[in-house]
C-alpha cells in the first residue's frame, strides 16, 4: 500500500508520540530526534520496528560504508586503511 507524504508523517508522528510518551504536537517535520526529542539508541530500535510494521517497509539500519562497499567494491572505498577519493566523497 502506498502512502501520501502527509499519511507517512501522521503515522511517524503517532508512532513517536506513543513510543516516547510525548504529545504529538511536539513532533514536527523539523524536530531533531536526538537533540529535541531525546531519542536514545534503544528508542531508535523500537521505533524502527514499529514503523516497519505500521508502514509495511524495511528500514536500512546498517553501516552506510558497508552498503557502499557492496555497491562499489571495498577496494574502491579504502586502500591500506585509508579512504580513497571515492570513499571520501561518499
Short mmCIF file of C-alpha atoms in Angstrom, two decimals:
data_model
loop_
_atom_site.label_atom_id
_atom_site.label_comp_id
_atom_site.label_asym_id
_atom_site.label_seq_id
_atom_site.Cartn_x
_atom_site.Cartn_y
_atom_site.Cartn_z
CA UNK A 1 0.00 0.00 0.00
CA UNK A 2 1.32 3.41 -0.96
CA UNK A 3 1.00 6.32 1.46
CA UNK A 4 0.98 10.05 0.80
CA UNK A 5 3.64 12.20 2.44
CA UNK A 6 1.05 13.51 4.90
CA UNK A 7 -0.09 9.99 5.79
CA UNK A 8 3.50 8.90 6.41
CA UNK A 9 4.07 11.93 8.65
CA UNK A 10 0.91 11.17 10.64
CA UNK A 11 2.00 7.54 11.11
CA UNK A 12 5.51 8.57 12.14
CA UNK A 13 4.17 11.28 14.44
CA UNK A 14 1.71 8.96 16.20
CA UNK A 15 4.34 6.21 16.47
CA UNK A 16 6.88 8.58 18.01
CA UNK A 17 4.30 10.04 20.40
CA UNK A 18 3.19 6.58 21.51
CA UNK A 19 6.69 5.19 21.88
CA UNK A 20 8.27 8.23 23.56
CA UNK A 21 5.16 9.12 25.55
CA UNK A 22 5.16 12.73 24.41
CA UNK A 23 2.40 14.90 22.94
CA UNK A 24 2.10 14.55 19.15
CA UNK A 25 2.27 18.35 18.69
CA UNK A 26 5.92 18.25 19.87
CA UNK A 27 6.76 16.11 16.85
CA UNK A 28 7.23 18.26 13.79
CA UNK A 29 8.95 17.69 10.46
CA UNK A 30 11.79 19.90 11.70
CA UNK A 31 12.25 18.19 15.09
CA UNK A 32 15.62 16.51 15.62
CA UNK A 33 15.22 13.01 17.05
CA UNK A 34 18.27 13.11 19.29
CA UNK A 35 18.56 16.76 20.30
CA UNK A 36 14.93 17.80 20.60
CA UNK A 37 13.02 14.58 21.19
CA UNK A 38 15.74 12.85 23.28
CA UNK A 39 15.57 9.57 21.33
CA UNK A 40 18.05 7.00 22.66
CA UNK A 41 19.58 4.12 20.74
CA UNK A 42 17.06 1.74 22.34
CA UNK A 43 14.23 4.07 21.34
CA UNK A 44 15.58 4.03 17.79
CA UNK A 45 15.44 0.22 17.66
CA UNK A 46 11.87 0.26 18.99
CA UNK A 47 10.83 2.98 16.56
CA UNK A 48 12.37 1.16 13.62
CA UNK A 49 10.44 -2.00 14.49
CA UNK A 50 7.16 -0.11 14.99
CA UNK A 51 7.50 1.92 11.78
CA UNK A 52 8.43 -1.10 9.68
CA UNK A 53 5.33 -2.89 10.97
CA UNK A 54 2.97 0.06 10.53
CA UNK A 55 4.26 1.14 7.14
CA UNK A 56 4.94 -2.36 5.79
CA UNK A 57 8.54 -1.48 4.85
CA UNK A 58 12.11 -2.41 5.81
CA UNK A 59 14.30 0.44 7.02
CA UNK A 60 18.04 0.30 6.40
CA UNK A 61 19.81 0.14 9.76
CA UNK A 62 23.32 -0.89 8.74
CA UNK A 63 26.56 0.94 8.23
CA UNK A 64 26.49 3.10 5.09
CA UNK A 65 30.13 2.36 4.29
CA UNK A 66 29.28 -1.36 4.20
CA UNK A 67 26.36 -0.62 1.90
CA UNK A 68 28.55 1.47 -0.43
CA UNK A 69 31.31 -1.16 -0.35
CA UNK A 70 28.74 -3.66 -1.60
CA UNK A 71 27.90 -1.34 -4.48
CA UNK A 72 31.35 -0.02 -5.41
CA UNK A 73 33.59 -2.76 -4.01
CA UNK A 74 35.68 -2.46 -0.84
CA UNK A 75 38.89 -1.55 -2.69
CA UNK A 76 37.15 1.38 -4.35
CA UNK A 77 36.49 3.00 -0.95
CA UNK A 78 39.56 2.18 1.12
CA UNK A 79 43.10 1.08 0.41
CA UNK A 80 45.69 0.25 3.05
CA UNK A 81 43.37 1.50 5.78
CA UNK A 82 42.80 4.91 4.18
CA UNK A 83 39.87 6.35 2.30
CA UNK A 84 40.24 6.65 -1.44
CA UNK A 85 38.99 9.75 -3.24
CA UNK A 86 35.69 7.96 -3.93
CA UNK A 87 35.48 6.77 -0.31
CA UNK A 88 35.88 10.35 0.91
CA UNK A 89 33.20 11.55 -1.50
CA UNK A 90 30.58 9.06 -0.39
#
